[in-house]
Amino acid sequence: TEEATVSTVPRELEELFASHKSMVFRTAYRVTGNASDAEDVLQTVFMRLLRRDESSAEMKNPESYLRRAAVNAALDIVRSRQAARSIPLEDMPSS
């Protein structure tokens, strides 16, 4: 007999993902300008929700919460990319 696959993702989170994944992706894409980074943001936002403590406050407005989470995660990626490109002054070649 085959074993039934049991999802470890709560139904509520599956429904949030299904109804808001496009908005989260578009929001992240607008900030990062990169589809790959936007996919990373999408994954990050929903993984954070999955790991969220059950005692956390209820989301009053999921769309607003997810949009803000997408912007924040996208900005983290943009900042880390900029930090990786910056060169400390002491490492600059001298003329």
Coordinates of C-alpha atoms in Angstrom, one line a residue:
T1 CA 0.0 0.0 0.0
E2 CA 1.1 3.5 -0.7
E3 CA 1.4 6.0 2.1
A4 CA -0.5 9.2 1.8
T5 CA 1.7 12.3 1.6
V6 CA 1.1 14.5 4.6
S7 CA 1.6 18.2 4.1
T8 CA 3.5 19.9 7.0
V9 CA 2.3 23.3 5.7
P10 CA -0.8 24.5 7.4
R11 CA -3.8 25.0 5.1
E12 CA -4.1 28.6 6.1
L13 CA -0.5 29.2 4.8
E14 CA -1.2 27.3 1.6
E15 CA -4.2 29.5 1.0
L16 CA -2.2 32.7 1.7
F17 CA 0.5 31.5 -0.7
A18 CA -2.0 30.7 -3.4
S19 CA -3.8 34.0 -3.2
H20 CA -0.8 36.3 -2.6
K21 CA 2.2 34.8 -4.3
S22 CA 1.9 36.9 -7.4
M23 CA 1.6 40.2 -5.4
V24 CA 4.6 39.3 -3.3
F25 CA 6.7 38.4 -6.4
R26 CA 5.7 41.6 -8.2
T27 CA 6.4 43.7 -5.2
A28 CA 9.9 42.1 -4.8
Y29 CA 10.6 42.4 -8.5
R30 CA 9.8 46.2 -8.4
V31 CA 12.4 46.6 -5.6
T32 CA 15.1 44.3 -6.9
G33 CA 14.6 44.6 -10.6
N34 CA 15.6 40.9 -10.9
A35 CA 13.3 37.9 -11.2
S36 CA 15.7 35.5 -9.5
D37 CA 16.0 37.8 -6.5
A38 CA 12.2 38.2 -6.5
E39 CA 11.8 34.4 -6.3
D40 CA 14.2 34.4 -3.4
V41 CA 12.1 37.0 -1.6
L42 CA 8.9 35.0 -2.3
Q43 CA 10.5 32.0 -0.7
T44 CA 11.9 34.0 2.2
V45 CA 8.6 35.7 3.0
F46 CA 6.6 32.4 3.1
M47 CA 9.3 30.5 4.9
R48 CA 9.3 33.1 7.6
L49 CA 5.6 32.7 7.9
L50 CA 6.0 28.9 8.2
R51 CA 8.5 29.3 11.0
R52 CA 6.5 32.0 12.7
D53 CA 5.7 31.4 16.4
E54 CA 2.1 30.3 16.9
S55 CA 1.8 32.9 19.7
S56 CA 2.5 35.7 17.3
A57 CA -0.2 38.3 16.8
E58 CA -2.8 37.5 14.2
M59 CA -2.4 39.2 10.8
K60 CA -5.3 41.7 10.5
N61 CA -4.6 42.5 6.9
P62 CA -2.6 39.7 5.2
E63 CA -2.1 41.6 1.9
S64 CA -0.6 44.6 3.6
Y65 CA 1.5 42.4 5.9
L66 CA 2.9 40.4 3.0
R67 CA 3.5 43.4 0.8
R68 CA 5.6 45.0 3.7
A69 CA 7.4 41.7 4.3
A70 CA 8.2 41.5 0.6
V71 CA 9.6 45.1 0.5
N72 CA 11.7 44.4 3.6
A73 CA 13.1 41.1 2.3
A74 CA 13.8 42.7 -1.1
L75 CA 15.6 45.7 0.5
D76 CA 17.7 43.2 2.5
I77 CA 18.8 41.6 -0.8
V78 CA 19.5 45.0 -2.4
R79 CA 21.5 46.1 0.6
S80 CA 23.6 42.9 0.7
R81 CA 24.3 43.2 -3.0
Q82 CA 25.5 46.8 -2.5
A83 CA 27.6 45.9 0.5
A84 CA 29.3 43.1 -1.5
R85 CA 30.2 45.6 -4.2
S86 CA 31.6 48.3 -1.9
I87 CA 35.3 48.4 -1.3
P88 CA 36.7 49.8 2.0
L89 CA 38.8 52.9 1.5
E90 CA 41.9 51.2 3.0
D91 CA 41.6 48.5 0.3
M92 CA 41.7 51.0 -2.6
P93 CA 44.9 50.9 -4.7
S94 CA 47.1 53.9 -4.1
S95 CA 48.4 55.9 -7.0

